[in-house]
XYZ file of C-alpha atoms in Angstrom:
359
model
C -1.270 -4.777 25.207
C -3.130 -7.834 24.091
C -4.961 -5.555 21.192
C -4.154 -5.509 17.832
C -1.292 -7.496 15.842
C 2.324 -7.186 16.689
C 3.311 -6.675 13.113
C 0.890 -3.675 12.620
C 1.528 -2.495 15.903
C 5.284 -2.421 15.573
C 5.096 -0.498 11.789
C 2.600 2.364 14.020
C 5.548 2.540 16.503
C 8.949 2.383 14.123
C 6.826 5.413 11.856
C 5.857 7.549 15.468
C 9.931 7.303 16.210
C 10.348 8.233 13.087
C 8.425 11.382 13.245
C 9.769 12.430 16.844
C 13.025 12.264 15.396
C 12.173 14.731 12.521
C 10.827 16.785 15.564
C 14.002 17.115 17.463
C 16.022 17.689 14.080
C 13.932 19.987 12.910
C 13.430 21.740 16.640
C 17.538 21.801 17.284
C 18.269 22.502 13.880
C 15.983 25.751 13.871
C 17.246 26.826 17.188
C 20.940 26.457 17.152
C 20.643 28.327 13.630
C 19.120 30.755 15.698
C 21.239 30.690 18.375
C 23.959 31.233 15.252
C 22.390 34.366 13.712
C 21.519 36.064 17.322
C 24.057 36.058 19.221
C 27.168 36.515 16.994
C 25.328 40.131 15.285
C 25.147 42.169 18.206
C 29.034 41.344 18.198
C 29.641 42.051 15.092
C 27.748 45.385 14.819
C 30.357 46.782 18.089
C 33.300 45.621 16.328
C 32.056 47.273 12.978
C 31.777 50.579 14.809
C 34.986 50.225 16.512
C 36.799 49.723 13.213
C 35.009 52.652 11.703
C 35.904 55.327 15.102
C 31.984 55.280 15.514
C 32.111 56.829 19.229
C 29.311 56.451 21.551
C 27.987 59.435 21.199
C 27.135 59.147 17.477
C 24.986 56.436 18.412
C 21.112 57.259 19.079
C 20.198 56.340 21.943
C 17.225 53.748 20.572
C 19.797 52.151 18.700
C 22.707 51.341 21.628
C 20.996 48.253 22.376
C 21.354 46.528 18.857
C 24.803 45.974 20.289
C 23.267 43.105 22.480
C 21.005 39.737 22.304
C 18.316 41.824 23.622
C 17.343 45.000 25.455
C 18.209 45.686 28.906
C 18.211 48.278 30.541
C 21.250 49.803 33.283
C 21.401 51.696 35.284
C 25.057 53.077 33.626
C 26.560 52.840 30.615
C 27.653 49.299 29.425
C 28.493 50.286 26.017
C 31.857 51.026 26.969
C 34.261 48.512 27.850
C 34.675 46.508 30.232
C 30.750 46.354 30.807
C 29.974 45.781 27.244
C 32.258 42.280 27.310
C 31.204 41.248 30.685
C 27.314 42.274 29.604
C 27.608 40.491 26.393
C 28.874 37.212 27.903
C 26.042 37.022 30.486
C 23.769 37.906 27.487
C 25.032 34.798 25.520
C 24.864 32.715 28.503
C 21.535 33.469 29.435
C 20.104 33.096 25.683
C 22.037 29.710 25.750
C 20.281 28.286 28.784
C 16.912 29.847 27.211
C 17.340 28.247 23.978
C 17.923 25.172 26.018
C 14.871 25.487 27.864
C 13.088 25.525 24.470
C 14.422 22.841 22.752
C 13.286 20.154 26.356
C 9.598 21.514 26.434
C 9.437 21.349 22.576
C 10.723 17.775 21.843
C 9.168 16.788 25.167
C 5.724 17.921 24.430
C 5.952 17.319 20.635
C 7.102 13.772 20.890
C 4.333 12.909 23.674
C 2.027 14.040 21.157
C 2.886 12.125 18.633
C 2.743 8.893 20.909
C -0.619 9.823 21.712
C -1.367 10.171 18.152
C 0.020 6.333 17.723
C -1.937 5.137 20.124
C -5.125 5.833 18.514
C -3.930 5.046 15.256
C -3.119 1.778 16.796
C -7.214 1.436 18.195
C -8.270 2.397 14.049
C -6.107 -0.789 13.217
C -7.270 -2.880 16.033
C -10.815 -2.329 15.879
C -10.540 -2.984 12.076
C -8.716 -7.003 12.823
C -11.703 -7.727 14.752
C -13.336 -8.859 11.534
C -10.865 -10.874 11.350
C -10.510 -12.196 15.336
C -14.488 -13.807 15.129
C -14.122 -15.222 11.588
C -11.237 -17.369 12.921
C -12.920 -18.099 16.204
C -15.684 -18.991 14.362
C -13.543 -21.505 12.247
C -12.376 -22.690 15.542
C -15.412 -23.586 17.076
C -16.715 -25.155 13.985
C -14.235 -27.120 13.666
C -14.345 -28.650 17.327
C -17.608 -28.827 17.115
C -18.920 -29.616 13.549
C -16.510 -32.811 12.194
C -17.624 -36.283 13.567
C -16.970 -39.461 12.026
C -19.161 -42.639 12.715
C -20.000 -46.339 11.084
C -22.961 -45.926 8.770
C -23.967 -50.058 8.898
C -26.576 -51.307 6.242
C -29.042 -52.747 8.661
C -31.535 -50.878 10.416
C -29.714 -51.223 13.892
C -26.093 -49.140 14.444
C -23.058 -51.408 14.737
C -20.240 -50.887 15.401
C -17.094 -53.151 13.829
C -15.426 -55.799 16.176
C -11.847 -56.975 15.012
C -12.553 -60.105 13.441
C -14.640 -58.135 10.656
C -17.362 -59.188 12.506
C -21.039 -56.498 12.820
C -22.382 -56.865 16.162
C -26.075 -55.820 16.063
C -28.245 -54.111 17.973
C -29.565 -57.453 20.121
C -25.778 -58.850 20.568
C -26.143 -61.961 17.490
C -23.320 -62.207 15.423
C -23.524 -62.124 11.814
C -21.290 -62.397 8.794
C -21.278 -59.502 6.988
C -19.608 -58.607 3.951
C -17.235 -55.427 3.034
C -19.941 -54.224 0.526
C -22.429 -53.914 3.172
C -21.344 -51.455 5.527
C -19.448 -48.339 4.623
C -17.593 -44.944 6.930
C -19.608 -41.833 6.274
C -17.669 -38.169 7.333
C -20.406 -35.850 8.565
C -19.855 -31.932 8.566
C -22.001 -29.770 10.831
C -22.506 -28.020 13.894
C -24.924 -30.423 15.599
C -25.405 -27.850 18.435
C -26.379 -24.645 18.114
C -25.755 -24.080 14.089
C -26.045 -20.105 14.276
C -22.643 -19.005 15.357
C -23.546 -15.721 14.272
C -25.375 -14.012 17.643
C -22.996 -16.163 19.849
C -20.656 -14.723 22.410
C -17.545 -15.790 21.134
C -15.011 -15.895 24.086
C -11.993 -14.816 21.729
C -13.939 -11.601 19.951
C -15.459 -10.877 23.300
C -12.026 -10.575 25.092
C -10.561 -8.972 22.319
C -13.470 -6.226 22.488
C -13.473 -6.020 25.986
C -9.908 -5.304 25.616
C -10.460 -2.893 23.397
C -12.914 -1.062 25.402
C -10.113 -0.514 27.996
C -7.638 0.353 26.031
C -9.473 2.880 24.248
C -10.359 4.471 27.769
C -6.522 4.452 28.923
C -5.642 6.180 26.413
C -8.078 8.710 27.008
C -7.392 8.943 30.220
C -3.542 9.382 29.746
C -4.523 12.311 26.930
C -6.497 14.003 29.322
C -3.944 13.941 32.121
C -1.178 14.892 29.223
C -3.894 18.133 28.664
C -4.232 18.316 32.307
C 0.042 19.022 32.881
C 0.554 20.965 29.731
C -2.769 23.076 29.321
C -0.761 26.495 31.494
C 2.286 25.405 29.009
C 0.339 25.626 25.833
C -1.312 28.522 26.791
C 1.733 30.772 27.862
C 3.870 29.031 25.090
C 1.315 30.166 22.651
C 0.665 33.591 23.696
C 4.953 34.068 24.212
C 5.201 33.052 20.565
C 2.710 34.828 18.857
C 3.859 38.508 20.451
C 7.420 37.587 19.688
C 6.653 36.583 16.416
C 4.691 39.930 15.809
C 7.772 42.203 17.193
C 9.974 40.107 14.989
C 8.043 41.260 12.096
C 7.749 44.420 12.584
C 11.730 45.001 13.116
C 12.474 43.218 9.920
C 10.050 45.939 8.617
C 11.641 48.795 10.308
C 15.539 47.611 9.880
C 14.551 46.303 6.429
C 17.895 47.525 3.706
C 19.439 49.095 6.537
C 21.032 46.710 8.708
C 21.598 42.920 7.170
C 23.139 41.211 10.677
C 19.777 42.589 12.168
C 17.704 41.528 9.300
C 18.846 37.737 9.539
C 18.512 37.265 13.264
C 14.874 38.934 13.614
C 13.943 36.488 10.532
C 15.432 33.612 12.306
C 13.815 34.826 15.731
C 10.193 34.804 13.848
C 10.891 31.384 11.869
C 11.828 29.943 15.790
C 9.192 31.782 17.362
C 6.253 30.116 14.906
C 7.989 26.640 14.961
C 6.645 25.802 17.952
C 2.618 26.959 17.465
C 3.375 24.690 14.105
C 4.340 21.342 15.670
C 2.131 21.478 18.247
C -1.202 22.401 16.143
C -0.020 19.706 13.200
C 0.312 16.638 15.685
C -2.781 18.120 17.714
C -4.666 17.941 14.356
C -3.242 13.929 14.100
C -4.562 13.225 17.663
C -8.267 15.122 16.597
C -8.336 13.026 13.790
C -7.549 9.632 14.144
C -9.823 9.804 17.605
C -12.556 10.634 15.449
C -11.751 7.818 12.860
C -12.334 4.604 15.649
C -16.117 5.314 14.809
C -15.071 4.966 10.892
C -13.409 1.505 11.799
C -16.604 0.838 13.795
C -18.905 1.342 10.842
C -16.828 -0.076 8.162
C -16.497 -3.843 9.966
C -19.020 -6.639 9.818
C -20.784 -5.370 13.143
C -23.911 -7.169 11.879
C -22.551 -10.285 12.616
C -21.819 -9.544 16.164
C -23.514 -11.088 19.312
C -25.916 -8.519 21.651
C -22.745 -7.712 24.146
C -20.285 -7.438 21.501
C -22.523 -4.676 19.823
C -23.282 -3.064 23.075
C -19.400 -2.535 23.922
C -18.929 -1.574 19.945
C -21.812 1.196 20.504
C -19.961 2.335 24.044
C -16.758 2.414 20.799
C -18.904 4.491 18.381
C -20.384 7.030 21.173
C -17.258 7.798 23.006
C -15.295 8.359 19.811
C -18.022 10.709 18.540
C -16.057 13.171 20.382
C -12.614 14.471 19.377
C -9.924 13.853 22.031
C -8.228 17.107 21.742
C -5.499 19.075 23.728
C -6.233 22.372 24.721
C -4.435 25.382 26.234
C -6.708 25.531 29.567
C -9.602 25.492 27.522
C -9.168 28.396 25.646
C -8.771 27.111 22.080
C -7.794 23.382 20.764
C -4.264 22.850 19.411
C -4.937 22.321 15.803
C -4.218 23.944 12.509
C -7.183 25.577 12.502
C -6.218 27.373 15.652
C -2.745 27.851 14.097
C -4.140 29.454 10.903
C -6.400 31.806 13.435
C -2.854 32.744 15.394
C -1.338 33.368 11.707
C -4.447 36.170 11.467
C -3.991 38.101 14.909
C -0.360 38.385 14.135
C -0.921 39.740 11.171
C -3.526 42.339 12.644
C -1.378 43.352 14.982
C 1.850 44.002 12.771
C -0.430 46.124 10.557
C -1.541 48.015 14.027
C 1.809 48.739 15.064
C 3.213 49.654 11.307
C 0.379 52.365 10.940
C 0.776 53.320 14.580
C 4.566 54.123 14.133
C 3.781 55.584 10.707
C 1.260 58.308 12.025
């Protein structure tokens, strides 16, 4: 793109790979541990009971399935071997290839949002250089325009000097003049149009103009990025804040009783909000530094702009007067303030289903 400076441009990009790196550590990182703590307990818990003679009939019924990844129901008994072993592999597989699943549509989605984020923080930096883009075209044209050099003679008539030192006047007779009596004057000035300041630049202008399409591609690409991923957000979303409720409220029930279980619901609800996090931090990002082009708008010399450079610079202002968001289907925005709303419902509904199993 032919806005903005390559250096600045290139420090916005190197700090955007930067942060979708940090978003696939901290996404594989969060699910492998969980991965780690899920799938070895259920494991651990048979062999514990096999050690200590527990038979399957000591077992209650609504706690047989704490020997697997997850509940499932059969339509015989697969606590016994060899369905326990063959269950509990295709368990492991399955939560594998899940897990999988999670970590492509997270770093997928998470690092597209940070490149949108870049690419507005790249239109705050660009629109803030075109200060500097008409100050030097406004050097330039003064300076092809406003130097001129010319003979300043001492008589009345302009002459001009011949190479035998000789002044040729206005009527063509030759005279012998001395060096004392003409002299080289250097003249600064625009001897045009001297007001530079309501001119339409053609450097600014393209720059602007560039600008102006720029700023609409990228709005263009976010809405067609909201467009794919709306369904995603909004299942994704809805997935993660039930799970993260039931996870709660089994570290509550199976709190001092059972530590294998313990760890692995904590670790489901730390992976279960990790998503909702990334995504409502970065969609904050994208809110915000759409909303700051007007800032970079208002804070430049726009007073010194021609009539079409302000007109595109209002078509900046009023467009970026509204946040560029993501949304899931139009439901709610992706932002922390969503996120801290999410936070709230699960909250409400752990406290329903504690006092519900209480009574």
């Amino acid at each position: 793109s032919t806005v903005g400076f390559q250096e600045r441009k290139k420090e916005i990009f190197d700090s955007a790979t930067k942060k979708a790196r940090r978003i696939t550590l901290i996404v594989m990182i969060i699910l492998d541990v969980m991965v780690a703590a899920w799938i070895p307990a259920p494991f651990i818990k048979h062999l514990t009971e096999e050690h200590n003679n527990v038979t399957n009939n000591e077992i209650d019924d609504d706690k047989k399935w704490l020997n697997f990844c997850y509940i499932i129901w059969f339509p015989t008994d697969i606590t016994v071997s060899p369905y326990f072993e063959i269950m509990y592999l295709l368990q492991c597989i399955l939560f594998i290839f899940a897990t999988t699943y999670l970590k492509a549509i997270d770093i997928t989605i998470g690092a597209m949002m940070v490149h949108i984020s870049a690419q507005f923080e790249i239109l705050y930096t660009a629109l803030q250089d075109i200060d500097m883009i008409l100050s030097v075209a406004e050097e330039k044209k003064k300076k092809n325009t406003g130097e001129s050099r010319f003979v300043e003679p001492t008589a009345v008539n302009m002459c001009v000097e011949d190479s035998d030192k000789r002044l040729v006047t206005g009527v063509g007779t030759p005279a012998e003049r001395g060096p004392q009596e003409w002299k080289t004057t250097y003249v600064r000035g625009n001897f045009g149009n001297t007001d530079t300041k309501h001119e339409d630049l053609p450097e600014p202008m393209c720059y602007l103009a560039n600008f102006v399409q720029y700023h609409q591609a990228v709005i263009d690409f976010t809405a067609d990025v909201n467009k794919a991923f709306g369904p995603v957000f909004l299942i994704s979303f809805s997935t993660r804040q039930f799970l993260a409720c039931v996870m709660s409220f089994q570290v509550a029930l199976t709190w001092g009783q059972d530590n294998n279980n313990n760890l692995k619901f904590i670790f489901g609800f730390v992976t279960a909000m990790c998503q909702p996090m990334i995504f409502c931090w970065y969609g904050t990002a994208i809110i915000h530094n759409s909303q700051a082009i007007q800032m970079a708008a208002y804070e430049g010399q726009w007073y010194r702009y021609s009539k079409t450079m302000k007109q595109h610079l209002q078509m900046i202002v009023a467009r970026s007067q509204k946040a560029v968001h993501l949304s899931a289907c139009q439901f709610y925005v992706i932002s922390l303030q969503t996120f801290g709303k999410m936070i709230n419902a699960i909250y409400a509904y752990f406290t329903l289903l504690k006092n519900q199993y209480e009574n």
